[in-house]
CSV table of N, CA and C in Angstrom, one decimal:
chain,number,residue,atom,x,y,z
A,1,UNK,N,0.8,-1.2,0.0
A,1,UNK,CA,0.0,0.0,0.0
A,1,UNK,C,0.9,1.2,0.0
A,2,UNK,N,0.9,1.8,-1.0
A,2,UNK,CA,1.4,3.2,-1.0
A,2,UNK,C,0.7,4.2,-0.1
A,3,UNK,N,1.3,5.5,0.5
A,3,UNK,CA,0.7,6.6,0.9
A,3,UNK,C,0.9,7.7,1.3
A,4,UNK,N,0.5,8.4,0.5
A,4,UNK,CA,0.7,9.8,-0.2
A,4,UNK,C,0.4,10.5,1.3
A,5,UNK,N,1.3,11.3,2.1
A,5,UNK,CA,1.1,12.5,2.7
A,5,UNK,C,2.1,13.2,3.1
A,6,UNK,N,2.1,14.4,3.6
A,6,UNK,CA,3.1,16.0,3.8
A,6,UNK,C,3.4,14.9,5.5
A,7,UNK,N,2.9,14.4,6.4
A,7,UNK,CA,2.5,14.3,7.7
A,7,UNK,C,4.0,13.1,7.8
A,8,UNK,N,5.1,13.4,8.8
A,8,UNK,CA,5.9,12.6,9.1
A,8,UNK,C,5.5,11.9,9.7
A,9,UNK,N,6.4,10.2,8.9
A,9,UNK,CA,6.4,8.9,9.3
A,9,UNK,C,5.4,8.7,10.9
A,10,UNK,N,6.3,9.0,11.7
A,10,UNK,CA,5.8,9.0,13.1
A,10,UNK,C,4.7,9.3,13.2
A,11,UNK,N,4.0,9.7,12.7
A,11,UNK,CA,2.4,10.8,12.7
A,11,UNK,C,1.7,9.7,12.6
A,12,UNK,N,2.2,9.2,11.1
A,12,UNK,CA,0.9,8.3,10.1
A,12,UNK,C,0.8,6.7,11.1
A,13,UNK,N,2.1,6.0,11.0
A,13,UNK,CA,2.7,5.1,11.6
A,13,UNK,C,2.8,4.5,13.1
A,14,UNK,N,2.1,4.3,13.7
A,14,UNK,CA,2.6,4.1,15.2
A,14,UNK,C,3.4,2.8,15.5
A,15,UNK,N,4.2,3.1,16.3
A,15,UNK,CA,5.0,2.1,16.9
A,15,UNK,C,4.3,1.1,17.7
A,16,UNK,N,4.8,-0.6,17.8
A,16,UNK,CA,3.9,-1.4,18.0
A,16,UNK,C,4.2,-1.5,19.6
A,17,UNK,N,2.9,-1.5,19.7
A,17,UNK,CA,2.7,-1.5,21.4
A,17,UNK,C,3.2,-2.9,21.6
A,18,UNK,N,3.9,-3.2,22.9
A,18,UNK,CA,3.9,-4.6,23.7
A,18,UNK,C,2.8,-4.6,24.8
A,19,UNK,N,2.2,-5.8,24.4
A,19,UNK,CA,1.3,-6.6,25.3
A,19,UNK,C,1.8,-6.6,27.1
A,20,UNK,N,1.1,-6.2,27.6
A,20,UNK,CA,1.1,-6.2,29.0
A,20,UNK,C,1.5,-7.6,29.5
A,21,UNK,N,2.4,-7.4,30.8
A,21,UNK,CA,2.7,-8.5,31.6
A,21,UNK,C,1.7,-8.8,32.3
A,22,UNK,N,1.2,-9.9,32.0
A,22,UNK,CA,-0.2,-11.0,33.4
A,22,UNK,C,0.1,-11.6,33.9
A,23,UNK,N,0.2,-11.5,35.1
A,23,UNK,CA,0.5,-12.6,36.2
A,23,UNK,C,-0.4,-13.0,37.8
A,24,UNK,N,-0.1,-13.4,38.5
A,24,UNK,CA,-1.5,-13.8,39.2
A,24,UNK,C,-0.7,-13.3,40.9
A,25,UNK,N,-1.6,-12.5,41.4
A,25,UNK,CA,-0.9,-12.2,42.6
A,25,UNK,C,-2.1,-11.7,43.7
A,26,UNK,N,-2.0,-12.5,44.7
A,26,UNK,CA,-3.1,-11.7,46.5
A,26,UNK,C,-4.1,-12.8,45.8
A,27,UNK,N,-4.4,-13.8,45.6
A,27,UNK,CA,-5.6,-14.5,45.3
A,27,UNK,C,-6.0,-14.9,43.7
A,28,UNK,N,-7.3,-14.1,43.8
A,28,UNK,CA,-7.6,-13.7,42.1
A,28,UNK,C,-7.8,-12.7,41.9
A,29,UNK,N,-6.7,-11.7,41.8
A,29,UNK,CA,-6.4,-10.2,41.4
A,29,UNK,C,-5.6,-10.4,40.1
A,30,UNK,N,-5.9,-10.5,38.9
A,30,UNK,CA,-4.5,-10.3,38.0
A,30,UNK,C,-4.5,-8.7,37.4
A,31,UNK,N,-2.9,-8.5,37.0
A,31,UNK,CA,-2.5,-7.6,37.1
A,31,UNK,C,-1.6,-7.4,35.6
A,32,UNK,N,-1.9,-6.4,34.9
A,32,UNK,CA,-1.2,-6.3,33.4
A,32,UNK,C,-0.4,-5.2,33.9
A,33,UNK,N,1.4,-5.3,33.7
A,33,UNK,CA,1.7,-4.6,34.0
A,33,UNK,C,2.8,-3.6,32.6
A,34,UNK,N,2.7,-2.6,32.7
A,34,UNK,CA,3.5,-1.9,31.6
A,34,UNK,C,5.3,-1.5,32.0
A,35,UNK,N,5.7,-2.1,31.9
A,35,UNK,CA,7.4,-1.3,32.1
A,35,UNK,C,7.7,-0.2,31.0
A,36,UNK,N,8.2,0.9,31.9
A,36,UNK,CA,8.8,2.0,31.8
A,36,UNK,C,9.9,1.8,32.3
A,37,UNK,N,11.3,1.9,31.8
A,37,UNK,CA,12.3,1.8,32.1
A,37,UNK,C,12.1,0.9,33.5
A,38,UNK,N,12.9,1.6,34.7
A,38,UNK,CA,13.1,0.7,35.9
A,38,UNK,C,11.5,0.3,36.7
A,39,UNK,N,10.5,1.5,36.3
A,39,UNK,CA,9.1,1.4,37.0
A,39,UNK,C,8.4,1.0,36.3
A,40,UNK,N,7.4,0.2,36.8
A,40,UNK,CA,6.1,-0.4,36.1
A,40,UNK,C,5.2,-0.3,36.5
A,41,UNK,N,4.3,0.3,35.9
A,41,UNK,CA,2.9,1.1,35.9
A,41,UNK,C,1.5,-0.6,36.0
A,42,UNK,N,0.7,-0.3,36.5
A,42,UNK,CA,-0.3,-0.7,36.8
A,42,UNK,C,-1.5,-0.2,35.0
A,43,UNK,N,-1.4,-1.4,34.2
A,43,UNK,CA,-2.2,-0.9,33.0
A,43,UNK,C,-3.7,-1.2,33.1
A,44,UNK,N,-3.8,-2.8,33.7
A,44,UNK,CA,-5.0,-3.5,33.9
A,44,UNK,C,-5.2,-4.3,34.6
A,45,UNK,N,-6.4,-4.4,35.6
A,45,UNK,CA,-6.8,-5.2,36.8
A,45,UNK,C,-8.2,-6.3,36.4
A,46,UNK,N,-7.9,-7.6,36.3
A,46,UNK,CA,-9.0,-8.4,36.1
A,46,UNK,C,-8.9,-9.3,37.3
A,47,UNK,N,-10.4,-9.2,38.2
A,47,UNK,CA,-10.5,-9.6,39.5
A,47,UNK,C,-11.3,-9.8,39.4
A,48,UNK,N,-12.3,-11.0,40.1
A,48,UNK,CA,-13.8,-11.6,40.2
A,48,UNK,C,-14.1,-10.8,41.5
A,49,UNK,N,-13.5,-10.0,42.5
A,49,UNK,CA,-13.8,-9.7,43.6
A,49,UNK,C,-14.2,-8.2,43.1
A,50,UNK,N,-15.8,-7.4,43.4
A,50,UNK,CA,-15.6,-6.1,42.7
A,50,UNK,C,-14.9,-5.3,43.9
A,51,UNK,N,-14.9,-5.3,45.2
A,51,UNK,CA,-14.2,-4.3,46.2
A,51,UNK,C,-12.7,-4.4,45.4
A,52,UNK,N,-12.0,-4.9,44.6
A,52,UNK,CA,-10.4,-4.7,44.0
A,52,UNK,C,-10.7,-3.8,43.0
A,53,UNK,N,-11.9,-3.1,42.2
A,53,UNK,CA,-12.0,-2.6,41.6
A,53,UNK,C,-11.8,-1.1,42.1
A,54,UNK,N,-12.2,-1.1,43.6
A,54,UNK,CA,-12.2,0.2,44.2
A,54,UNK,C,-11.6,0.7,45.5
A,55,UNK,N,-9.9,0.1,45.1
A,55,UNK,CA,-9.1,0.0,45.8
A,55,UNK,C,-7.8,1.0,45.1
A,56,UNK,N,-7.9,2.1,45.9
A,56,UNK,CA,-6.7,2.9,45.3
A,56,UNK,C,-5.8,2.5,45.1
A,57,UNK,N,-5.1,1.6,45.4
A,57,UNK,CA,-3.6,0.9,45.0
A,57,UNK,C,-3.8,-0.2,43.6
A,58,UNK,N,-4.8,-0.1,43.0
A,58,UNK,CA,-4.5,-1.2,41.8
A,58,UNK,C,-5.8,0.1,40.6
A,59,UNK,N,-5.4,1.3,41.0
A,59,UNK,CA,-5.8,2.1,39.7
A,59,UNK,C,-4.7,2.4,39.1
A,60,UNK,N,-5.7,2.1,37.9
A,60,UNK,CA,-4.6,2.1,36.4
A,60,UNK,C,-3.9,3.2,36.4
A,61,UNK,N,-2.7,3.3,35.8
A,61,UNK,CA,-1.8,4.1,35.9
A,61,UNK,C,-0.9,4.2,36.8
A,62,UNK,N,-1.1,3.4,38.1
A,62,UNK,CA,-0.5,3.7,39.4
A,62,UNK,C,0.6,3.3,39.3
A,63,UNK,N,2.0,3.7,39.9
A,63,UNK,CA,3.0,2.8,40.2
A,63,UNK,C,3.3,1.6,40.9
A,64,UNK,N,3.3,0.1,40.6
A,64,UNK,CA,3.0,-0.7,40.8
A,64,UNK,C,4.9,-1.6,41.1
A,65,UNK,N,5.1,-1.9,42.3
A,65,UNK,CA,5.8,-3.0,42.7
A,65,UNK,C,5.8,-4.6,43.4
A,66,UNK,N,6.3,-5.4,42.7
A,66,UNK,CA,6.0,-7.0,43.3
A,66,UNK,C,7.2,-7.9,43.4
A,67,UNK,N,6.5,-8.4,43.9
A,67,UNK,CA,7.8,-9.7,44.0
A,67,UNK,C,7.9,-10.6,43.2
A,68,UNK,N,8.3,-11.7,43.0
A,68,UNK,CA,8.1,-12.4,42.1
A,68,UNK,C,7.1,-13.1,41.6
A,69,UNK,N,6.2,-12.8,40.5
A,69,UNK,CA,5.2,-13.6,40.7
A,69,UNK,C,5.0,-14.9,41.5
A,70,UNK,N,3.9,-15.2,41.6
A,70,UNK,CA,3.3,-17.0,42.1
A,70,UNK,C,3.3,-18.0,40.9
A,71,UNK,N,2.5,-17.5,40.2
A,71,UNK,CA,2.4,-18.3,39.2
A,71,UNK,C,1.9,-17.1,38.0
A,72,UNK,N,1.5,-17.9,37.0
A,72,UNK,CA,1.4,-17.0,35.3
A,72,UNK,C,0.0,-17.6,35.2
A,73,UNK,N,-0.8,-15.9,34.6
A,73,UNK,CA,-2.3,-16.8,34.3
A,73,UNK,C,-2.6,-17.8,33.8
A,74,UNK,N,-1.8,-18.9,32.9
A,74,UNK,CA,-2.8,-19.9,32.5
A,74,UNK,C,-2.9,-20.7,34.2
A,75,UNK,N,-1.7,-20.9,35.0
A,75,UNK,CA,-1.5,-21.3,35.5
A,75,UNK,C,-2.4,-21.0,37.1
A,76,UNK,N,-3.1,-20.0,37.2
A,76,UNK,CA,-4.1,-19.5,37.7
A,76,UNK,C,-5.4,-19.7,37.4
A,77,UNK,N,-5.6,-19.6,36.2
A,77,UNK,CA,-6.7,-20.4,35.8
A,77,UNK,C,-7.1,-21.6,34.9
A,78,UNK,N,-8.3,-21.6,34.8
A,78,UNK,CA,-8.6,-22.8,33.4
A,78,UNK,C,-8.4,-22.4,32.1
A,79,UNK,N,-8.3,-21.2,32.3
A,79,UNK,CA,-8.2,-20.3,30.5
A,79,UNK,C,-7.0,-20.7,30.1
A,80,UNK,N,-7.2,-20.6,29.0
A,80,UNK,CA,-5.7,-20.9,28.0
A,80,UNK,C,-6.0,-19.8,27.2
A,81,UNK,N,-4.9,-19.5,26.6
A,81,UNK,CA,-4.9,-18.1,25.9
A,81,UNK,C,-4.1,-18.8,24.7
């Protein structure tokens, strides 16, 4: 596909996002997390409990630190991805 415009590369083009890190942590809280250089941000919270939804420490955007995961979502749940 050709295409014609004055608008630099970067404008038209966007760079390919990386998929969030999911891993399973505190129960069934999972957690997508985005690294920025040394800190990693809190992107997305998928939890069956709604009180985690309205918990200041797991709003998106937040700065988020953990230890090593438990385990990795397939391994948390029955889902396969």
């Amino acid at each position: 596909m050709i295409l014609h415009t004055i608008l630099p590369e970067q404008c038209v083009l966007f760079p390919e996002q990386t998929e969030p890190e999911q891993f399973c942590a505190k129960g069934t809280v999972y957690f997508g997390l985005c690294k920025d250089g040394a800190q990693e941000t809190l992107c997305r919270l998928v939890s069956t409990n709604p009180r985690d939804y309205l918990n200041p420490q797991y709003a998106p955007g937040s700065a988020f630190s953990h230890s090593t995961p438990e385990k990795n979502f397939e391994e948390c749940t029955s889902f396969r991805v």
